[in-house]
Structure formats: C-alpha cells, structure tokens
C-alpha cells in the first residue's frame, strides 16, 4: 500500500515538474517569437532620377572602396567594401552582408560607367554608387541597358535602390527576372513581387520582381532599429499633439530647403511620408496612441525627433 502511495506521489511530482517546464518553455518560445521581426522595413517612392554629377570612376571588374563613413548592416561597423562592376551589380561587405541588384548583367559598350559620389555633411552623408548603362551579357539588342544607384546613409544606415532610364526588352532577363536583395548575416532578404507594391521576404536567391522598376522608382530599406538613433538637439520644426482628439500638427517653420518628412512608429515602420518644399507648410494627421519618430531628410543632413501621440 505504501509503495503504491509513494508511486502515486512520485508520478504527481514528475507530472507537475513537466507541466512547469512546459509552461516555462512556452513562455520563452512565445516571447522569443513575438520579438522576432524583419531587420528592415521596406517602402517605395517615386523621385526624379539624377545621374551623379561629379563622380569618381571605378575601373576594372571589381573595385575596393574605403567608405567615407562607417556603415552597419548585421553587426560591427563596416569601413570597406568591394564593388562588383562586371557581371552583377552589388556591394560586398564581406562577412557582414551583401547589397545586390542582380540580373545577369555584364559590360555593354563604351557608354557603360561605374562610379561613386559622396553627398552631404557629417554625420548625415550619403554614399551613392552608380551603375550607368549597365547591360546584359549576350543580349540581342545592343542598346539593352539599365542605369541604377545604391545609396548608403550615414548614421541611419538606410539602404536605397534608385532606378533610372532603362531599355530592357521582352526576354532580356532570360528566365530570370530582376533580383533585388540583401544578404544580411546568414539570411537572404528579397524585394519581390509587383514592382510597384513589392514586399520584403526572407526567401533566398529564388524570389524575384515581376518586372523592371520604372525610371524614378526607389526602394528603401530602413533598419527596424531606427528608433535607437539619437535625436538632434536643435530641431527646425515643431510638433504639437492634441490630447483631446489625437490630432498631430507638425509646423515646418525653420525649414529652408526641400526635403522628405518621414514618420516611423516605435517598431520602425513608416506611417507617413511627404515632400516638404518650404517653411510655410503644415502637416496635420491622426495617429494611434504611442511613441513616434519624425525625421526630416534633405541634401545636407537629417533631423530626428521623438514625440508622443495620445
């Protein structure tokens, strides 16, 4: 009788411990899962494409570039990169990742040019790398080409693809449509689907766009950790939050140059984007309760301010 009673107690203790272990496992798993998110937030826009005005030419099929500022992708700050100017257009940061626009491209003719340029002032410079009149290998049309740029932003670590004039013809890509992607850490993240409303997915080198983006199309990847960027001490615009109805008013007085006003939520997702052309403009919108980040980016830098929507 005592043996049976002790066995029952032992089984009860074991089951209770297993149940506690299961609860702890579920909490840890769900907590870890809930924190998982994409390393970048994708958005698209249309702006007039401009070729680099005074670039440095990159000769040869591969060019080692010392970056004008440190840049971060998956980990440590990066100071050097290898630019591929032969088969495929990409920026290689070694073990930290690759930023790529791949479409089985090769030299076209004497018009093909690869170059880079740095715009702006520290700590808000932009490194612009350009593939001009980049063509296909073995293309049937001798003027079959595309021009595009990759932009790297200092401080914010934003990555952009800017698409320019193109002359791709049916079948130019063969069986492979344009592939726009980054290799972040050990994972491939692709911009795929519709060229106008694409999505960012963790897919590998098999996910492609359904066509070629039009002249002026921009794909922007903003790090999800953009909320960690420090605020500027002097902000040339004011933000007024109406606690009664949740309305937000942004007064651009103090802005003397055209730029983009972008608002992100606490997770780094873009919720508003507009071009501001003069200081007389006011922006009024309604946001859900929470913490937001307003940034104003122009050709000389970027301002950033956190604010609360009630």
mmCIF file of C-alpha atoms in Angstrom:
data_model
loop_
_atom_site.group_PDB
_atom_site.id
_atom_site.type_symbol
_atom_site.label_atom_id
_atom_site.label_comp_id
_atom_site.label_asym_id
_atom_site.label_seq_id
_atom_site.Cartn_x
_atom_site.Cartn_y
_atom_site.Cartn_z
ATOM 1 C CA UNK A 1 0.000 0.000 0.000
ATOM 2 C CA UNK A 2 2.825 2.394 0.941
ATOM 3 C CA UNK A 3 4.675 1.533 -2.264
ATOM 4 C CA UNK A 4 1.619 2.335 -4.359
ATOM 5 C CA UNK A 5 1.050 5.552 -2.445
ATOM 6 C CA UNK A 6 4.694 6.612 -2.885
ATOM 7 C CA UNK A 7 4.498 5.778 -6.603
ATOM 8 C CA UNK A 8 1.424 7.978 -6.971
ATOM 9 C CA UNK A 9 3.197 10.839 -5.210
ATOM 10 C CA UNK A 10 6.287 10.376 -7.387
ATOM 11 C CA UNK A 11 4.235 10.408 -10.577
ATOM 12 C CA UNK A 12 2.387 13.512 -9.397
ATOM 13 C CA UNK A 13 5.671 15.321 -8.711
ATOM 14 C CA UNK A 14 7.078 14.317 -12.113
ATOM 15 C CA UNK A 15 3.938 15.434 -13.962
ATOM 16 C CA UNK A 16 3.887 18.725 -12.051
ATOM 17 C CA UNK A 17 7.553 19.406 -12.899
ATOM 18 C CA UNK A 18 6.951 18.524 -16.551
ATOM 19 C CA UNK A 19 3.968 20.854 -16.596
ATOM 20 C CA UNK A 20 6.039 23.692 -15.111
ATOM 21 C CA UNK A 21 8.796 23.006 -17.637
ATOM 22 C CA UNK A 22 6.212 23.104 -20.428
ATOM 23 C CA UNK A 23 4.850 26.443 -19.222
ATOM 24 C CA UNK A 24 8.334 27.954 -18.993
ATOM 25 C CA UNK A 25 9.191 26.645 -22.454
ATOM 26 C CA UNK A 26 6.009 28.106 -23.946
ATOM 27 C CA UNK A 27 6.595 31.490 -22.335
ATOM 28 C CA UNK A 28 10.188 31.641 -23.535
ATOM 29 C CA UNK A 29 9.278 30.423 -27.016
ATOM 30 C CA UNK A 30 6.382 32.806 -27.457
ATOM 31 C CA UNK A 31 8.359 35.679 -26.028
ATOM 32 C CA UNK A 32 11.209 34.966 -28.427
ATOM 33 C CA UNK A 33 8.802 34.561 -31.336
ATOM 34 C CA UNK A 34 6.972 37.791 -30.551
ATOM 35 C CA UNK A 35 10.251 39.718 -30.610
ATOM 36 C CA UNK A 36 11.270 38.345 -33.995
ATOM 37 C CA UNK A 37 10.932 40.886 -36.754
ATOM 38 C CA UNK A 38 12.399 41.764 -40.102
ATOM 39 C CA UNK A 39 15.727 43.605 -39.838
ATOM 40 C CA UNK A 40 14.470 46.236 -42.310
ATOM 41 C CA UNK A 41 11.222 47.977 -43.183
ATOM 42 C CA UNK A 42 10.568 48.386 -46.924
ATOM 43 C CA UNK A 43 8.885 51.354 -48.546
ATOM 44 C CA UNK A 44 8.770 52.648 -52.106
ATOM 45 C CA UNK A 45 8.594 56.091 -53.663
ATOM 46 C CA UNK A 46 8.989 57.934 -56.950
ATOM 47 C CA UNK A 47 11.508 60.737 -57.441
ATOM 48 C CA UNK A 48 13.263 62.159 -60.478
ATOM 49 C CA UNK A 49 16.402 60.127 -61.180
ATOM 50 C CA UNK A 50 19.619 62.140 -61.418
ATOM 51 C CA UNK A 51 22.937 60.786 -62.642
ATOM 52 C CA UNK A 52 25.902 61.522 -60.377
ATOM 53 C CA UNK A 53 27.192 64.992 -61.169
ATOM 54 C CA UNK A 54 30.894 64.733 -60.249
ATOM 55 C CA UNK A 55 31.609 61.065 -59.543
ATOM 56 C CA UNK A 56 34.795 59.103 -59.021
ATOM 57 C CA UNK A 57 35.125 56.425 -61.720
ATOM 58 C CA UNK A 58 35.591 52.812 -60.591
ATOM 59 C CA UNK A 59 37.712 50.948 -63.188
ATOM 60 C CA UNK A 60 38.027 47.209 -63.684
ATOM 61 C CA UNK A 61 35.618 44.414 -62.822
ATOM 62 C CA UNK A 62 35.957 44.785 -59.051
ATOM 63 C CA UNK A 63 36.704 47.891 -57.006
ATOM 64 C CA UNK A 64 37.816 48.029 -53.363
ATOM 65 C CA UNK A 65 36.354 51.124 -51.738
ATOM 66 C CA UNK A 66 37.239 52.697 -48.402
ATOM 67 C CA UNK A 67 33.910 54.021 -47.180
ATOM 68 C CA UNK A 68 33.715 57.733 -46.320
ATOM 69 C CA UNK A 69 31.942 56.781 -43.080
ATOM 70 C CA UNK A 70 31.244 53.671 -41.048
ATOM 71 C CA UNK A 71 28.167 51.691 -42.036
ATOM 72 C CA UNK A 72 26.308 48.946 -40.182
ATOM 73 C CA UNK A 73 24.345 46.026 -41.539
ATOM 74 C CA UNK A 74 24.166 42.897 -39.410
ATOM 75 C CA UNK A 75 26.810 43.644 -36.806
ATOM 76 C CA UNK A 76 30.047 45.608 -36.466
ATOM 77 C CA UNK A 77 30.728 48.930 -38.157
ATOM 78 C CA UNK A 78 31.954 48.489 -41.732
ATOM 79 C CA UNK A 79 34.687 50.671 -43.220
ATOM 80 C CA UNK A 80 35.497 48.953 -46.514
ATOM 81 C CA UNK A 81 33.510 47.344 -49.315
ATOM 82 C CA UNK A 82 34.078 45.610 -52.648
ATOM 83 C CA UNK A 83 32.003 46.925 -55.549
ATOM 84 C CA UNK A 84 31.286 44.451 -58.354
ATOM 85 C CA UNK A 85 31.265 46.207 -61.741
ATOM 86 C CA UNK A 86 31.358 43.241 -64.099
ATOM 87 C CA UNK A 87 28.709 40.512 -64.081
ATOM 88 C CA UNK A 88 26.287 41.636 -61.376
ATOM 89 C CA UNK A 89 25.881 44.905 -59.555
ATOM 90 C CA UNK A 90 26.461 44.511 -55.829
ATOM 91 C CA UNK A 91 28.263 45.845 -52.772
ATOM 92 C CA UNK A 92 30.071 43.199 -50.730
ATOM 93 C CA UNK A 93 30.755 43.882 -47.044
ATOM 94 C CA UNK A 94 32.452 40.543 -46.513
ATOM 95 C CA UNK A 95 31.069 38.504 -43.617
ATOM 96 C CA UNK A 96 28.623 41.280 -42.699
ATOM 97 C CA UNK A 97 26.499 41.043 -45.815
ATOM 98 C CA UNK A 98 25.862 41.928 -49.438
ATOM 99 C CA UNK A 99 23.602 44.547 -51.014
ATOM 100 C CA UNK A 100 22.724 43.398 -54.508
ATOM 101 C CA UNK A 101 20.822 44.097 -57.715
ATOM 102 C CA UNK A 102 21.402 41.023 -59.844
ATOM 103 C CA UNK A 103 20.140 40.376 -63.372
ATOM 104 C CA UNK A 104 22.902 38.501 -65.221
ATOM 105 C CA UNK A 105 24.409 41.818 -66.238
ATOM 106 C CA UNK A 106 27.731 42.477 -67.949
ATOM 107 C CA UNK A 107 29.519 45.283 -69.775
ATOM 108 C CA UNK A 108 27.510 46.752 -72.615
ATOM 109 C CA UNK A 109 29.683 49.188 -74.576
ATOM 110 C CA UNK A 110 31.778 52.331 -74.162
ATOM 111 C CA UNK A 111 28.802 54.086 -72.553
ATOM 112 C CA UNK A 112 28.863 51.775 -69.538
ATOM 113 C CA UNK A 113 30.311 53.506 -66.485
ATOM 114 C CA UNK A 114 30.647 52.614 -62.810
ATOM 115 C CA UNK A 115 31.264 55.386 -60.285
ATOM 116 C CA UNK A 116 30.504 56.722 -56.814
ATOM 117 C CA UNK A 117 29.940 60.060 -55.122
ATOM 118 C CA UNK A 118 29.523 61.325 -51.550
ATOM 119 C CA UNK A 119 26.921 63.981 -50.802
ATOM 120 C CA UNK A 120 26.036 65.911 -47.656
ATOM 121 C CA UNK A 121 27.985 66.674 -44.492
ATOM 122 C CA UNK A 122 28.864 64.525 -41.473
ATOM 123 C CA UNK A 123 27.094 62.889 -39.696
ATOM 124 C CA UNK A 124 24.441 62.699 -42.418
ATOM 125 C CA UNK A 125 26.353 61.890 -45.599
ATOM 126 C CA UNK A 126 25.116 59.636 -48.383
ATOM 127 C CA UNK A 127 27.370 57.334 -50.391
ATOM 128 C CA UNK A 128 25.898 56.929 -53.893
ATOM 129 C CA UNK A 129 27.187 54.114 -56.112
ATOM 130 C CA UNK A 130 26.109 54.148 -59.750
ATOM 131 C CA UNK A 131 25.884 51.514 -62.472
ATOM 132 C CA UNK A 132 25.321 53.576 -65.641
ATOM 133 C CA UNK A 133 24.146 51.959 -68.884
ATOM 134 C CA UNK A 134 24.724 48.523 -67.399
ATOM 135 C CA UNK A 135 23.873 45.877 -69.987
ATOM 136 C CA UNK A 136 23.127 42.210 -70.374
ATOM 137 C CA UNK A 137 25.591 39.561 -71.368
ATOM 138 C CA UNK A 138 24.577 38.133 -74.719
ATOM 139 C CA UNK A 139 21.668 40.496 -75.202
ATOM 140 C CA UNK A 140 20.053 40.520 -78.618
ATOM 141 C CA UNK A 141 19.645 44.311 -78.519
ATOM 142 C CA UNK A 142 22.877 46.310 -78.416
ATOM 143 C CA UNK A 143 21.206 49.154 -76.516
ATOM 144 C CA UNK A 144 19.590 46.900 -73.943
ATOM 145 C CA UNK A 145 20.605 48.509 -70.627
ATOM 146 C CA UNK A 146 19.673 49.925 -67.259
ATOM 147 C CA UNK A 147 21.034 52.672 -65.014
ATOM 148 C CA UNK A 148 20.608 52.446 -61.262
ATOM 149 C CA UNK A 149 22.208 53.533 -57.989
ATOM 150 C CA UNK A 150 22.612 52.164 -54.487
ATOM 151 C CA UNK A 151 22.605 54.724 -51.665
ATOM 152 C CA UNK A 152 24.026 54.129 -48.186
ATOM 153 C CA UNK A 153 23.080 56.605 -45.457
ATOM 154 C CA UNK A 154 25.432 57.589 -42.658
ATOM 155 C CA UNK A 155 24.063 57.320 -39.091
ATOM 156 C CA UNK A 156 20.638 55.936 -40.060
ATOM 157 C CA UNK A 157 22.182 53.013 -42.057
ATOM 158 C CA UNK A 158 19.336 53.198 -44.568
ATOM 159 C CA UNK A 159 19.823 51.392 -47.906
ATOM 160 C CA UNK A 160 18.168 52.561 -51.123
ATOM 161 C CA UNK A 161 17.973 51.406 -54.740
ATOM 162 C CA UNK A 162 17.305 54.202 -57.263
ATOM 163 C CA UNK A 163 16.235 53.076 -60.738
ATOM 164 C CA UNK A 164 16.946 55.298 -63.732
ATOM 165 C CA UNK A 165 16.419 55.163 -67.510
ATOM 166 C CA UNK A 166 16.226 51.657 -68.884
ATOM 167 C CA UNK A 167 15.793 49.905 -72.184
ATOM 168 C CA UNK A 168 15.046 46.305 -71.242
ATOM 169 C CA UNK A 169 13.177 44.343 -73.872
ATOM 170 C CA UNK A 170 10.985 41.267 -73.621
ATOM 171 C CA UNK A 171 13.122 38.267 -72.814
ATOM 172 C CA UNK A 172 16.163 40.338 -71.866
ATOM 173 C CA UNK A 173 16.398 38.661 -68.489
ATOM 174 C CA UNK A 174 16.017 35.228 -69.982
ATOM 175 C CA UNK A 175 14.346 33.001 -67.417
ATOM 176 C CA UNK A 176 15.358 35.263 -64.520
ATOM 177 C CA UNK A 177 13.576 38.479 -63.593
ATOM 178 C CA UNK A 178 15.456 41.226 -61.691
ATOM 179 C CA UNK A 179 16.637 40.165 -58.251
ATOM 180 C CA UNK A 180 16.937 42.925 -55.638
ATOM 181 C CA UNK A 181 18.149 41.635 -52.298
ATOM 182 C CA UNK A 182 20.460 41.851 -49.333
ATOM 183 C CA UNK A 183 22.363 39.034 -47.662
ATOM 184 C CA UNK A 184 22.003 40.043 -44.028
ATOM 185 C CA UNK A 185 24.044 37.907 -41.669
ATOM 186 C CA UNK A 186 23.277 34.402 -42.955
ATOM 187 C CA UNK A 187 19.807 35.135 -44.382
ATOM 188 C CA UNK A 188 18.653 36.352 -47.777
ATOM 189 C CA UNK A 189 16.048 39.112 -47.796
ATOM 190 C CA UNK A 190 14.468 39.767 -51.186
ATOM 191 C CA UNK A 191 12.329 42.570 -52.543
ATOM 192 C CA UNK A 192 9.872 40.555 -54.588
ATOM 193 C CA UNK A 193 6.525 40.614 -56.362
ATOM 194 C CA UNK A 194 4.957 43.624 -58.039
ATOM 195 C CA UNK A 195 7.457 46.343 -58.983
ATOM 196 C CA UNK A 196 5.045 48.988 -57.672
ATOM 197 C CA UNK A 197 3.980 47.304 -54.429
ATOM 198 C CA UNK A 198 6.698 44.771 -53.589
ATOM 199 C CA UNK A 199 7.235 43.007 -50.295
ATOM 200 C CA UNK A 200 10.385 42.209 -48.311
ATOM 201 C CA UNK A 201 10.662 38.498 -47.560
ATOM 202 C CA UNK A 202 13.212 36.088 -46.131
ATOM 203 C CA UNK A 203 13.254 33.892 -49.197
ATOM 204 C CA UNK A 204 16.693 33.224 -50.660
ATOM 205 C CA UNK A 205 18.006 33.896 -54.179
ATOM 206 C CA UNK A 206 14.918 32.431 -55.823
ATOM 207 C CA UNK A 207 12.452 35.286 -55.216
ATOM 208 C CA UNK A 208 12.346 37.990 -57.867
ATOM 209 C CA UNK A 209 10.486 41.062 -59.003
ATOM 210 C CA UNK A 210 7.828 40.552 -61.657
ATOM 211 C CA UNK A 211 9.442 43.110 -63.950
ATOM 212 C CA UNK A 212 11.781 46.074 -64.045
ATOM 213 C CA UNK A 213 11.027 49.148 -61.869
ATOM 214 C CA UNK A 214 10.228 52.294 -63.838
ATOM 215 C CA UNK A 215 12.534 55.286 -64.172
ATOM 216 C CA UNK A 216 12.469 57.156 -60.865
ATOM 217 C CA UNK A 217 11.373 54.226 -58.713
ATOM 218 C CA UNK A 218 13.073 53.962 -55.318
ATOM 219 C CA UNK A 219 13.144 51.013 -52.915
ATOM 220 C CA UNK A 220 14.173 51.987 -49.387
ATOM 221 C CA UNK A 221 15.158 49.671 -46.540
ATOM 222 C CA UNK A 222 15.057 51.342 -43.123
ATOM 223 C CA UNK A 223 16.614 49.394 -40.222
ATOM 224 C CA UNK A 224 13.980 48.289 -37.722
ATOM 225 C CA UNK A 225 16.244 49.694 -35.008
ATOM 226 C CA UNK A 226 16.000 53.251 -36.335
ATOM 227 C CA UNK A 227 14.404 54.260 -33.024
ATOM 228 C CA UNK A 228 17.881 53.982 -31.468
ATOM 229 C CA UNK A 229 19.204 56.923 -33.498
ATOM 230 C CA UNK A 230 19.856 59.875 -31.144
ATOM 231 C CA UNK A 231 17.725 62.976 -31.519
ATOM 232 C CA UNK A 232 19.158 66.234 -32.826
ATOM 233 C CA UNK A 233 19.491 68.955 -30.210
ATOM 234 C CA UNK A 234 18.125 71.708 -32.449
ATOM 235 C CA UNK A 235 15.039 70.718 -34.434
ATOM 236 C CA UNK A 236 13.930 73.198 -37.126
ATOM 237 C CA UNK A 237 10.276 72.116 -36.840
ATOM 238 C CA UNK A 238 7.735 71.816 -34.018
ATOM 239 C CA UNK A 239 5.299 69.004 -33.236
ATOM 240 C CA UNK A 240 2.035 69.722 -31.433
ATOM 241 C CA UNK A 241 -0.047 66.817 -30.109
ATOM 242 C CA UNK A 242 -3.729 67.497 -29.397
ATOM 243 C CA UNK A 243 -4.563 65.332 -26.372
ATOM 244 C CA UNK A 244 -8.319 65.745 -26.872
ATOM 245 C CA UNK A 245 -8.685 64.094 -30.287
ATOM 246 C CA UNK A 246 -5.291 62.622 -31.157
ATOM 247 C CA UNK A 247 -4.546 65.097 -33.959
ATOM 248 C CA UNK A 248 -0.874 65.807 -34.693
ATOM 249 C CA UNK A 249 0.308 69.075 -36.218
ATOM 250 C CA UNK A 250 3.859 69.488 -37.486
ATOM 251 C CA UNK A 251 4.885 73.073 -38.158
ATOM 252 C CA UNK A 252 7.774 73.263 -40.623
ATOM 253 C CA UNK A 253 8.770 76.823 -39.734
ATOM 254 C CA UNK A 254 12.572 76.904 -39.773
ATOM 255 C CA UNK A 255 12.903 74.643 -42.805
ATOM 256 C CA UNK A 256 14.684 76.474 -45.610
ATOM 257 C CA UNK A 257 15.278 73.631 -48.038
ATOM 258 C CA UNK A 258 13.211 70.927 -49.738
ATOM 259 C CA UNK A 259 13.287 67.534 -48.108
ATOM 260 C CA UNK A 260 11.285 64.474 -47.001
ATOM 261 C CA UNK A 261 9.316 64.382 -43.776
ATOM 262 C CA UNK A 262 9.032 60.747 -42.664
ATOM 263 C CA UNK A 263 7.324 59.429 -39.539
ATOM 264 C CA UNK A 264 8.043 55.979 -38.068
ATOM 265 C CA UNK A 265 6.271 54.098 -35.314
ATOM 266 C CA UNK A 266 8.118 52.527 -32.364
ATOM 267 C CA UNK A 267 8.892 49.383 -34.405
ATOM 268 C CA UNK A 268 10.498 51.338 -37.226
ATOM 269 C CA UNK A 269 7.539 51.017 -39.622
ATOM 270 C CA UNK A 270 6.968 54.032 -41.838
ATOM 271 C CA UNK A 271 3.498 55.539 -41.286
ATOM 272 C CA UNK A 272 3.826 58.860 -43.136
ATOM 273 C CA UNK A 273 5.986 60.237 -45.949
ATOM 274 C CA UNK A 274 5.730 63.589 -47.703
ATOM 275 C CA UNK A 275 7.975 66.027 -49.568
ATOM 276 C CA UNK A 276 8.200 69.427 -47.851
ATOM 277 C CA UNK A 277 9.139 72.325 -50.103
ATOM 278 C CA UNK A 278 9.018 75.404 -47.860
ATOM 279 C CA UNK A 279 8.666 76.523 -44.267
ATOM 280 C CA UNK A 280 5.070 77.680 -44.747
ATOM 281 C CA UNK A 281 3.810 74.113 -44.937
ATOM 282 C CA UNK A 282 1.998 72.442 -42.059
ATOM 283 C CA UNK A 283 1.299 68.736 -41.748
ATOM 284 C CA UNK A 284 -1.810 67.533 -39.943
ATOM 285 C CA UNK A 285 -2.577 63.870 -39.337
ATOM 286 C CA UNK A 286 -4.143 61.464 -36.867
ATOM 287 C CA UNK A 287 -2.052 58.711 -35.287
ATOM 288 C CA UNK A 288 -2.825 55.908 -32.868
ATOM 289 C CA UNK A 289 -1.545 56.322 -29.313
ATOM 290 C CA UNK A 290 2.150 55.576 -28.996
ATOM 291 C CA UNK A 291 5.708 56.782 -29.485
ATOM 292 C CA UNK A 292 6.740 58.003 -32.942
ATOM 293 C CA UNK A 293 9.869 59.319 -34.630
ATOM 294 C CA UNK A 294 9.718 62.221 -37.071
ATOM 295 C CA UNK A 295 12.672 62.672 -39.414
ATOM 296 C CA UNK A 296 13.309 65.416 -41.937
ATOM 297 C CA UNK A 297 15.901 64.448 -44.538
ATOM 298 C CA UNK A 298 17.409 66.807 -47.099
ATOM 299 C CA UNK A 299 20.590 67.054 -49.148
ATOM 300 C CA UNK A 300 22.596 68.409 -46.217
ATOM 301 C CA UNK A 301 21.553 66.091 -43.456
ATOM 302 C CA UNK A 302 18.767 64.651 -41.331
ATOM 303 C CA UNK A 303 16.898 65.881 -38.254
ATOM 304 C CA UNK A 304 15.122 63.478 -35.901
ATOM 305 C CA UNK A 305 12.673 63.980 -33.047
ATOM 306 C CA UNK A 306 10.630 61.588 -30.908
ATOM 307 C CA UNK A 307 7.101 62.511 -29.936
ATOM 308 C CA UNK A 308 4.066 61.012 -28.247
ATOM 309 C CA UNK A 309 0.625 60.632 -29.801
ATOM 310 C CA UNK A 310 -2.120 60.381 -27.181
#
